mmCIF file of C-alpha atoms and ligand atoms in Angstrom:
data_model
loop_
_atom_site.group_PDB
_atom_site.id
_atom_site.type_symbol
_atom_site.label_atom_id
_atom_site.label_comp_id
_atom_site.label_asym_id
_atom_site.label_seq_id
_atom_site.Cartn_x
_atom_site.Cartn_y
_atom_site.Cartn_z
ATOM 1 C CA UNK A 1 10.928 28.857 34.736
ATOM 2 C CA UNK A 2 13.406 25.808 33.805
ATOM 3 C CA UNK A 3 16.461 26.221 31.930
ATOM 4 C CA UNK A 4 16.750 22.453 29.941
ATOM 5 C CA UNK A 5 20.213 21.439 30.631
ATOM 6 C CA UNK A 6 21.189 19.942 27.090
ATOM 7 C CA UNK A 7 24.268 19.058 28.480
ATOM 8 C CA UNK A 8 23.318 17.109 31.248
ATOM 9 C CA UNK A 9 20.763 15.583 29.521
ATOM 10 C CA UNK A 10 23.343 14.231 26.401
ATOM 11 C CA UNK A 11 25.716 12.899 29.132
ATOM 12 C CA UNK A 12 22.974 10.587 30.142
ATOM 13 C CA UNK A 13 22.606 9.658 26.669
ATOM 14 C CA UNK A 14 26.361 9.014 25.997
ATOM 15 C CA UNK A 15 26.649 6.878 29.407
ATOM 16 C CA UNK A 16 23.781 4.473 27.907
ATOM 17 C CA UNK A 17 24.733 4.460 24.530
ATOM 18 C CA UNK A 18 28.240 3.197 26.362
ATOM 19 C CA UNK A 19 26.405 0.495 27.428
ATOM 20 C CA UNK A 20 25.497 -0.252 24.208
ATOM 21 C CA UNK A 21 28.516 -0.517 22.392
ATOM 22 C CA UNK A 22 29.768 -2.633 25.283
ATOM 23 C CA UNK A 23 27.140 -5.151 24.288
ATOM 24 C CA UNK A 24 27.336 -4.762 20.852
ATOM 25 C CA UNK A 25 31.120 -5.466 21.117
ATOM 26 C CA UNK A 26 31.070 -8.593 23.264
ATOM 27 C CA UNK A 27 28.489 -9.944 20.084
ATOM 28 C CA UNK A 28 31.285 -9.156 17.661
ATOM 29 C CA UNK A 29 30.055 -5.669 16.530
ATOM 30 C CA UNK A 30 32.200 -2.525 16.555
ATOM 31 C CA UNK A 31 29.857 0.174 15.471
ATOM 32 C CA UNK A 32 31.648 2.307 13.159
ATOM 33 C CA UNK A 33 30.837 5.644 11.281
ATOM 34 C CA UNK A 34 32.122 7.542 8.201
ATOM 35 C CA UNK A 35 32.530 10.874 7.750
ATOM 36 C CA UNK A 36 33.492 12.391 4.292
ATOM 37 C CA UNK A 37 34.728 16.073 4.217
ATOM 38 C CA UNK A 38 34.657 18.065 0.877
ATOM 39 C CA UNK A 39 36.933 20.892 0.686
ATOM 40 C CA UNK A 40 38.358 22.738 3.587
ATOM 41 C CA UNK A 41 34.963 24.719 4.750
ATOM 42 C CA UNK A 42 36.435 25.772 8.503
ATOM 43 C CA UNK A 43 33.224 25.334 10.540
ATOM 44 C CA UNK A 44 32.761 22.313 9.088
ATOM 45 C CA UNK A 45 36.289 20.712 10.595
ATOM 46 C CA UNK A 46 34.982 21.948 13.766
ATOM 47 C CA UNK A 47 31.796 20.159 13.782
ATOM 48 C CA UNK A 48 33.918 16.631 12.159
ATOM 49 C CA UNK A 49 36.456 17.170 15.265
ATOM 50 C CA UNK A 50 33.309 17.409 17.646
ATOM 51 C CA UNK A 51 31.773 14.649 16.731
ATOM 52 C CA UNK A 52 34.917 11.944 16.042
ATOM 53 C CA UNK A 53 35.537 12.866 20.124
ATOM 54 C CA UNK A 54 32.046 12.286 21.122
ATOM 55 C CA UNK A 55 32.469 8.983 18.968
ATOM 56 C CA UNK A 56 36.095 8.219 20.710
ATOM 57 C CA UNK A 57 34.390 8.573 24.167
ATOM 58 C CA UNK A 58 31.764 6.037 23.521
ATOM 59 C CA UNK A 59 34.209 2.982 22.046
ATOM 60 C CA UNK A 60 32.314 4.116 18.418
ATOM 61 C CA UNK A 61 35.144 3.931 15.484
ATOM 62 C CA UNK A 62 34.937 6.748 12.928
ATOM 63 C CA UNK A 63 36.503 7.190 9.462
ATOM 64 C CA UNK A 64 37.382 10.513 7.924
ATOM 65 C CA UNK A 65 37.120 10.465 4.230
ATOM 66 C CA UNK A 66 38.982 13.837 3.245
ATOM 67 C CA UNK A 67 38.115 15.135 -0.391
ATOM 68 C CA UNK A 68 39.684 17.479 -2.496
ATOM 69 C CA UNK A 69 37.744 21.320 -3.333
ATOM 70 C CA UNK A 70 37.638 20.060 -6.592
ATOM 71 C CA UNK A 71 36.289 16.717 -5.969
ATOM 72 C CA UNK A 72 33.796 15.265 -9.210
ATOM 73 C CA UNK A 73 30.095 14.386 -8.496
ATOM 74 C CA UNK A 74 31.020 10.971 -10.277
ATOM 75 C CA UNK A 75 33.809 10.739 -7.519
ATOM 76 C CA UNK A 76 32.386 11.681 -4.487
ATOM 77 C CA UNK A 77 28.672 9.076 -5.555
ATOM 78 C CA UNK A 78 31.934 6.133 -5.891
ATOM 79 C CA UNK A 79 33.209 6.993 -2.667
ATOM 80 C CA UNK A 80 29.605 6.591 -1.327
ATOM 81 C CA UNK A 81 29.267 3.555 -3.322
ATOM 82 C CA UNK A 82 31.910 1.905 -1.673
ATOM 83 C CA UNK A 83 31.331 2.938 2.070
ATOM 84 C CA UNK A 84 27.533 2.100 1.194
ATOM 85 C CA UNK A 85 28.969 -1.743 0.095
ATOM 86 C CA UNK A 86 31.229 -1.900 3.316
ATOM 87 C CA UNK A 87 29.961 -4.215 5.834
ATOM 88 C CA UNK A 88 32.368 -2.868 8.626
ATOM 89 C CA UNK A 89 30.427 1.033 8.175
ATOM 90 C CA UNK A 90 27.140 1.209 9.778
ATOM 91 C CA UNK A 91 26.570 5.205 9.220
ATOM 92 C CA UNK A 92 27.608 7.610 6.283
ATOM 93 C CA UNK A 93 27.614 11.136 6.877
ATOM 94 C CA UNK A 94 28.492 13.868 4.300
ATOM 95 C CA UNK A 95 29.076 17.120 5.948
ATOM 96 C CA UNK A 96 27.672 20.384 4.461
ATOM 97 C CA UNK A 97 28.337 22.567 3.089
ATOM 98 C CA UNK A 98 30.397 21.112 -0.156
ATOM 99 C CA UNK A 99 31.586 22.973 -2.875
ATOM 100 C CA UNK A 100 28.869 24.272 -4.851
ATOM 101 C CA UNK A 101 29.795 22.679 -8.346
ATOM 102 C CA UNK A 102 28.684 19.040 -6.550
ATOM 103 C CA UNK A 103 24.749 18.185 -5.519
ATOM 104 C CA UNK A 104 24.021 17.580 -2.282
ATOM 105 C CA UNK A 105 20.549 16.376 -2.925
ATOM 106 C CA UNK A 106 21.929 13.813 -4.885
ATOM 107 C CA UNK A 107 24.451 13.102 -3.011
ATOM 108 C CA UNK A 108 22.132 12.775 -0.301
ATOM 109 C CA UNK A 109 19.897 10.441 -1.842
ATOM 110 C CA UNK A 110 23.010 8.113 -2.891
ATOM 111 C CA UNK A 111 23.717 7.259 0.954
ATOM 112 C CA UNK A 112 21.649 4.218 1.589
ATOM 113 C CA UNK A 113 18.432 5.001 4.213
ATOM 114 C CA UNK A 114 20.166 2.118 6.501
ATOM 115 C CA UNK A 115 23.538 4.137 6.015
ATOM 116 C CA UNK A 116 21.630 7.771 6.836
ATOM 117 C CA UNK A 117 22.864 8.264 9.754
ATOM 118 C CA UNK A 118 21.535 12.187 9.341
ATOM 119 C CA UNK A 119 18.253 11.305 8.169
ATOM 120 C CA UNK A 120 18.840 13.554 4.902
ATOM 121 C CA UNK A 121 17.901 10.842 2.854
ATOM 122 C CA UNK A 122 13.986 11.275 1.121
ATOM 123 C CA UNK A 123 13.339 8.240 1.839
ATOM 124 C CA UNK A 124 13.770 8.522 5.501
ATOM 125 C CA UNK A 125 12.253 12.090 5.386
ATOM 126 C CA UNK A 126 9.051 10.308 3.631
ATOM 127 C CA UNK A 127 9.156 7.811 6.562
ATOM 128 C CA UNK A 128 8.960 10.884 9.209
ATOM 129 C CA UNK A 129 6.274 12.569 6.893
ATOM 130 C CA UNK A 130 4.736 9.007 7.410
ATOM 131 C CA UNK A 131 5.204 8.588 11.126
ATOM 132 C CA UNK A 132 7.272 5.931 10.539
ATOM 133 C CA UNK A 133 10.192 4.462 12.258
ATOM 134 C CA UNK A 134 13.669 5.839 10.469
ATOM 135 C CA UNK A 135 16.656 8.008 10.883
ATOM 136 C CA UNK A 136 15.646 11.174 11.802
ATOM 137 C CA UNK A 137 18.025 14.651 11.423
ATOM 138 C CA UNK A 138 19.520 14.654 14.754
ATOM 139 C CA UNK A 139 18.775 18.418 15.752
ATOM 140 C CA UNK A 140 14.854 17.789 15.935
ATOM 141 C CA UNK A 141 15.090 14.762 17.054
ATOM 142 C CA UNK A 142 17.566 15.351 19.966
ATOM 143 C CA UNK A 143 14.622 18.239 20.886
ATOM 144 C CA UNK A 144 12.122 15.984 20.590
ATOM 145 C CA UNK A 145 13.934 13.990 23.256
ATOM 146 C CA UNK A 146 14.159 17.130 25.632
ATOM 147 C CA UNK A 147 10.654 17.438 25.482
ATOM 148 C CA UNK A 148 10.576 13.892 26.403
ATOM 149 C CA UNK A 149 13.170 14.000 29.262
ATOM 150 C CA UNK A 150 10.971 17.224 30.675
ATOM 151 C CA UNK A 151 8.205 15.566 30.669
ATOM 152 C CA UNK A 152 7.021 18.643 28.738
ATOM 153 C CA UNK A 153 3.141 17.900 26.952
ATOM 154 C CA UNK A 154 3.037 18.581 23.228
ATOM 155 C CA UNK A 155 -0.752 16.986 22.369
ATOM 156 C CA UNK A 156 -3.081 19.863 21.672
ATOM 157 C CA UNK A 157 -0.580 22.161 21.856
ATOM 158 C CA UNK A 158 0.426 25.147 19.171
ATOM 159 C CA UNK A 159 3.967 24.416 18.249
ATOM 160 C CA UNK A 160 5.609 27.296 16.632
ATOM 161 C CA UNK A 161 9.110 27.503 14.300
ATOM 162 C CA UNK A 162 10.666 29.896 12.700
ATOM 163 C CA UNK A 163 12.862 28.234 10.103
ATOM 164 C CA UNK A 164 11.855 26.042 7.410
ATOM 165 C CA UNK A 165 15.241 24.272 6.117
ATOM 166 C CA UNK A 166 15.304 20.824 4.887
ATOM 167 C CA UNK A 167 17.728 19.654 8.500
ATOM 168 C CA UNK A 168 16.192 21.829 11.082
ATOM 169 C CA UNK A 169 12.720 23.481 10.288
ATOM 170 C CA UNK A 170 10.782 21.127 8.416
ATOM 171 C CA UNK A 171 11.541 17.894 10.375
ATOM 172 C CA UNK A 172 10.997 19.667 13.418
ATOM 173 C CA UNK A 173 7.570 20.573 12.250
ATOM 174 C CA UNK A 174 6.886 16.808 11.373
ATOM 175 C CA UNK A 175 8.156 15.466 14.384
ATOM 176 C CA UNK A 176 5.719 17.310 16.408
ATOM 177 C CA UNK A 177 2.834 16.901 13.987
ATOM 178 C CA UNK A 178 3.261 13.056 14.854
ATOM 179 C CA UNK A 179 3.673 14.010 18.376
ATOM 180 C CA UNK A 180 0.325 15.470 17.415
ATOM 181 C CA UNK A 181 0.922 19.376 18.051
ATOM 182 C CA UNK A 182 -0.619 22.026 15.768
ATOM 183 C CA UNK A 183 2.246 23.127 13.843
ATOM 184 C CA UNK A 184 2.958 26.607 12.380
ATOM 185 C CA UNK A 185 6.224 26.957 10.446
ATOM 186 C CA UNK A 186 7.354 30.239 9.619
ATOM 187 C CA UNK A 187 9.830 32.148 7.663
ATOM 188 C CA UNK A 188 11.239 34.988 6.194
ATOM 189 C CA UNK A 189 7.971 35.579 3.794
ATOM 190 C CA UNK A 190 6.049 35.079 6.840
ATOM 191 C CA UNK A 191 3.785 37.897 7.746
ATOM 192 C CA UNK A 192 2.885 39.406 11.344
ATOM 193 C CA UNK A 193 5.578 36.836 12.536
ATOM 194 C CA UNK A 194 5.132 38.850 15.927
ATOM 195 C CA UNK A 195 1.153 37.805 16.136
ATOM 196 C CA UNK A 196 1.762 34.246 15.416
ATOM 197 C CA UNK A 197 4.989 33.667 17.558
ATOM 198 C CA UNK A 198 2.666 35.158 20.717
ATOM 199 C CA UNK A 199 0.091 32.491 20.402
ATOM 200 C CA UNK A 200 2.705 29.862 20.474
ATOM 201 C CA UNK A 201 2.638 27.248 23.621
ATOM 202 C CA UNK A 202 5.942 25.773 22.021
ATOM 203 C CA UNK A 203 8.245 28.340 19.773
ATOM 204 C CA UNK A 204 11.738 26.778 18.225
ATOM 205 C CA UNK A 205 13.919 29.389 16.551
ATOM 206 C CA UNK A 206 15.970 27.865 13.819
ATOM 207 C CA UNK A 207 17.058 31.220 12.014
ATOM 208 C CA UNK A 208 20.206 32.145 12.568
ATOM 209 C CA UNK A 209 20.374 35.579 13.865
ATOM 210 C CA UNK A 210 21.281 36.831 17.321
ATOM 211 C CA UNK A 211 18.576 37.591 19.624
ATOM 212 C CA UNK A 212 16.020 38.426 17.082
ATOM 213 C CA UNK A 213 13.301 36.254 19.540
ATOM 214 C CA UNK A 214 12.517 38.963 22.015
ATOM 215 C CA UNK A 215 10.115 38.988 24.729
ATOM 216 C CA UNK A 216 7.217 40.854 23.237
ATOM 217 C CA UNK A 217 7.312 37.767 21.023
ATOM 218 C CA UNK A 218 6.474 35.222 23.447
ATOM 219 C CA UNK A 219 3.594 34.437 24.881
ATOM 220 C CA UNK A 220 3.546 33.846 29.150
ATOM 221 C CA UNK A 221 4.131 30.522 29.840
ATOM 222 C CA UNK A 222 5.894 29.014 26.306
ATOM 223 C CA UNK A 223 8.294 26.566 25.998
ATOM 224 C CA UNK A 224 11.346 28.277 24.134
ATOM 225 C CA UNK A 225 13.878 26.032 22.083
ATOM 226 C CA UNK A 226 16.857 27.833 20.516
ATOM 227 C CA UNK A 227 18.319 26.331 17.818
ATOM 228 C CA UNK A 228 20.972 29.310 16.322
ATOM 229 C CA UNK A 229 23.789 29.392 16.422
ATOM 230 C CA UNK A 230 25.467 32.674 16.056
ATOM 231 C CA UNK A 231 29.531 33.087 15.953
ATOM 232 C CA UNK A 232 30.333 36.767 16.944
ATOM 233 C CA UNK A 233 33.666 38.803 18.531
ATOM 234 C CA UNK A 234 31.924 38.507 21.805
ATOM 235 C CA UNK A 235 31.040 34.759 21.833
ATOM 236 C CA UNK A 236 28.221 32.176 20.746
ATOM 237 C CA UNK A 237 24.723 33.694 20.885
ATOM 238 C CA UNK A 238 21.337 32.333 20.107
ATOM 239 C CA UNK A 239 18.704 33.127 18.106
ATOM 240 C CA UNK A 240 16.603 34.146 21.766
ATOM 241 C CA UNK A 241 17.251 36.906 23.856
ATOM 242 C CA UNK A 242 17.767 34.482 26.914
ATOM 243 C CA UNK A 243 18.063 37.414 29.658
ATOM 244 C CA UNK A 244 14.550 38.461 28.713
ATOM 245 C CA UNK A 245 12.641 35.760 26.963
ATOM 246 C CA UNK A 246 13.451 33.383 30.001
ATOM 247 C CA UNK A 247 11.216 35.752 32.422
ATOM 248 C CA UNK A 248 8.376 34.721 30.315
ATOM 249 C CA UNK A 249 8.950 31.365 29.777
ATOM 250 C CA UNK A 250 8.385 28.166 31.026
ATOM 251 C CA UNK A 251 10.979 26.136 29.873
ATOM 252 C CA UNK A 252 13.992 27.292 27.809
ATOM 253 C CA UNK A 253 17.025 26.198 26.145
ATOM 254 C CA UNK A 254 20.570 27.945 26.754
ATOM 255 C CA UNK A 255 23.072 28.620 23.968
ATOM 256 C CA UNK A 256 25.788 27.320 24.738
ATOM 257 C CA UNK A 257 24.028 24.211 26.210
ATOM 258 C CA UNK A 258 20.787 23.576 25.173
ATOM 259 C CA UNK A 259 20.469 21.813 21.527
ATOM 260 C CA UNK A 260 24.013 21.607 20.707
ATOM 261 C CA UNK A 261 25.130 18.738 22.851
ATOM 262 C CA UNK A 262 22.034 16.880 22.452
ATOM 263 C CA UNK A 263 22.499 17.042 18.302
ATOM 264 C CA UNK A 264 25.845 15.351 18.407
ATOM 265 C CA UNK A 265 24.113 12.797 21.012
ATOM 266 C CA UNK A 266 21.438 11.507 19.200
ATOM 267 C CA UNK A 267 24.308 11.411 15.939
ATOM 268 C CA UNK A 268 25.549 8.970 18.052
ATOM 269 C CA UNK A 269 22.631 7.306 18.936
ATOM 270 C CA UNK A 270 21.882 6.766 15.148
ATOM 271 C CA UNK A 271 25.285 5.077 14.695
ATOM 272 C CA UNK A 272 24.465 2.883 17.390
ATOM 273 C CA UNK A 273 20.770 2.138 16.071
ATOM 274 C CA UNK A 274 21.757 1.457 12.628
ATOM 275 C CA UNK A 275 24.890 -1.154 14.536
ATOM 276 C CA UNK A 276 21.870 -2.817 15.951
ATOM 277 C CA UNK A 277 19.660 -3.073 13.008
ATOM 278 C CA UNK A 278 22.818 -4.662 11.142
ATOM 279 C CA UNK A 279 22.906 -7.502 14.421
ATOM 280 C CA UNK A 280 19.286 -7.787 13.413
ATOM 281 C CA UNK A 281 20.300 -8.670 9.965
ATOM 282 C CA UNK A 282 23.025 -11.478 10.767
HETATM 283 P P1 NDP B 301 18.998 27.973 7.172
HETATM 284 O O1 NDP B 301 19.765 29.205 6.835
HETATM 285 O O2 NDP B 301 19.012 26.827 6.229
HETATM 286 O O3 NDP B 301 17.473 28.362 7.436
HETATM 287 C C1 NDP B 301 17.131 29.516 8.131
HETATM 288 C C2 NDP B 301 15.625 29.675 8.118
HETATM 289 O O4 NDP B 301 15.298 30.850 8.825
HETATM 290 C C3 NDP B 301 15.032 29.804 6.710
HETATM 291 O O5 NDP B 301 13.900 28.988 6.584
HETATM 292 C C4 NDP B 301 14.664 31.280 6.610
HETATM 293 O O6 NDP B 301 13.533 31.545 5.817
HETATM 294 C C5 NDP B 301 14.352 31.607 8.071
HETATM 295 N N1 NDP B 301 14.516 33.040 8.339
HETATM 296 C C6 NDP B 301 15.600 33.797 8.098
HETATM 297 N N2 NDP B 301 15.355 35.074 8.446
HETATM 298 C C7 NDP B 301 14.088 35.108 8.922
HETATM 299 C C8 NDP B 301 13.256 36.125 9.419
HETATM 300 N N3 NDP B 301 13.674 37.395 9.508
HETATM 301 N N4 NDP B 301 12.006 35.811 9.819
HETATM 302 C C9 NDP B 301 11.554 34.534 9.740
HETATM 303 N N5 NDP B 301 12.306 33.526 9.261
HETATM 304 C C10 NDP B 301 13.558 33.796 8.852
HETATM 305 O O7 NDP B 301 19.515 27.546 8.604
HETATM 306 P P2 NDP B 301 19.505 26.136 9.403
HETATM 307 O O8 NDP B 301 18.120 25.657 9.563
HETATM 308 O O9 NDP B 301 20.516 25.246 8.843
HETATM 309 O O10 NDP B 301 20.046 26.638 10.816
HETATM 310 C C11 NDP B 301 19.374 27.639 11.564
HETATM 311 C C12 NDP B 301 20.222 28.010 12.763
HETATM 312 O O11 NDP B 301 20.382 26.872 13.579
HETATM 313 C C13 NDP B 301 21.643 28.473 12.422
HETATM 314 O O12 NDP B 301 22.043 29.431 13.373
HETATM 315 C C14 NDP B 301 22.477 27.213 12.593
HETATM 316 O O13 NDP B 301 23.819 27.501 12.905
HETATM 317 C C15 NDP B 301 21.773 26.574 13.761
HETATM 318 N N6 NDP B 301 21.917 25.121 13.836
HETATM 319 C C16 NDP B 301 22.166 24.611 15.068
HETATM 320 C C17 NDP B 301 22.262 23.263 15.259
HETATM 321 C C18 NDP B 301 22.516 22.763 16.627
HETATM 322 O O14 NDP B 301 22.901 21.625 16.799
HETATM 323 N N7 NDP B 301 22.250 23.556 17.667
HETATM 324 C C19 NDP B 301 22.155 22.320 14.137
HETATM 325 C C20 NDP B 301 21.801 22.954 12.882
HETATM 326 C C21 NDP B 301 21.704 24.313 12.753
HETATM 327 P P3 NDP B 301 13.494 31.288 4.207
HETATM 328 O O15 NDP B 301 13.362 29.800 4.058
HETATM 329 O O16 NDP B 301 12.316 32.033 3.747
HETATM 330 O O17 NDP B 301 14.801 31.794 3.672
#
């Protein structure tokens, strides 16, 4: 059994993404990033603070775009509007949740698919459903890069989630589709979840509930990848119980450590991809 280090792995991805805004600068081009915040959700500043010092450590400029709880949908498509028309912004990212009078969807779909830094746009989710090259939501794609970095096969092989939400679940499934695995998605209609999880080679958990992967789920061998994230009194806790599941397992992913790291990575990486496909453009 290997525990993935997400960690390590991300740190390698930050040092070379370094060396990419290095060159990128000495051509004149200071990737840059905005981040628009609506209302005062708590987790959410977490995440925003997380990811503006990832973005300080790599030389990548951010802008916070702070917006009142009781922010108009005609206000916060302008502000899009006018970070979409800025030539200095290469990525746009609107943090969930936002208050539920506005729509995210549409908001969404207002960021332009060069902007989309979180691949939440349907245009770049038609590209994935495509196999196409685009922005792809950074949690499934940062796993698809473990699965690279492991060297870990996914042709032929049954790829199992549990979760089917529009940032985690359902690009995950695509991703390995085009990485041509047989993909089951499940969820919470799913029946004899127990019988399907034990045939998987590959299972992701993208629920959201502490430890509710156990052992009898898993078949001998699998690759586990734990996406939950679960806040309790006594810490952070996946979706996996790790003690047990990783005596079956062939590979797995830690919590703290695994997926996390590598999300806000390949945020980064996007930033820097979409700075690139601007030099393209001059
Ligand atoms: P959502 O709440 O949007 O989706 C949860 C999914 O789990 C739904 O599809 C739901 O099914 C399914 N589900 C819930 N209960 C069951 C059950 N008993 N059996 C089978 N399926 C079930 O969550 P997200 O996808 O946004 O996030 C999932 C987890 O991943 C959370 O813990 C979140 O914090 C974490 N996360 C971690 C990230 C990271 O970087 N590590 C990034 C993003 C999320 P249904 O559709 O039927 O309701």
């Amino acid at each position: 059994m290997e525990i993935i280090d997400g960690k390590a792995l991300a740190k390698n991805v930050r040092e070379n993404l370094k060396q990419e805004v290095e060159n990128l600068k000495k051509e004149g081009i200071i990737p840059k990033f905005a981040v628009i915040l609506v209302g005062s959700d708590k987790a959410s500043q977490i995440y925003v603070k997380n990811k503006n010092k990832a973005s300080e450590e790599l030389g990548i400029e951010y802008e916070e775009v702070l917006l009142g709880e009781e922010t108009k949908m005609s206000e916060l498509l302008e502000k899009i509007d006018e970070l979409n028309n800025r030539n200095d912004i290469h990525g746009i990212l609107l943090q969930s949740p936002i208050p539920k009078h506005l729509d995210i969807n549409k908001a969404f779909k207002r960021i332009l698919p060069s902007k989309d830094i979180d691949g939440f746009n349907p245009e770049n989710v038609g590209k994935l459903c495509l196999n196409q090259d685009t922005f792809v939501s950074c949690t499934p794609y940062g796993i698809m890069k473990m699965f690279e970095a492991y060297n870990i096969p996914l042709e032929g092989k049954h790829a199992v989630i549990i979760g089917r939400s529009n940032i985690v679940g359902k690009p995950m499934a695509l991703s390995l589709l085009n990485k041509n695995a047989t993909v089951t998605i499940c969820h919470s209609k799913t029946k004899n979840l127990k019988e399907i999880t034990s045939n998987a080679d590959i299972l992701v958990s993208a629920i959201g509930k502490k430890h509710f992967v156990t052992a009898d789920m898993v078949k001998q061998g699998a690759v586990v990848i734990d996406v939950g994230i679960n806040r309790t009194e006594d810490g952070i806790f996946g979706d996996v119980d790790f003690e047990n599941v990783k005596e079956k397992a062939s590979y797995i992913t830690p919590v703290p450590g695994g997926v996390g790291p590598m999300t806000v990575a390949m945020l980064m990486n996007n930033v820097v991809k979409s700075a690139k496909m601007k030099k393209l453009e001059m």
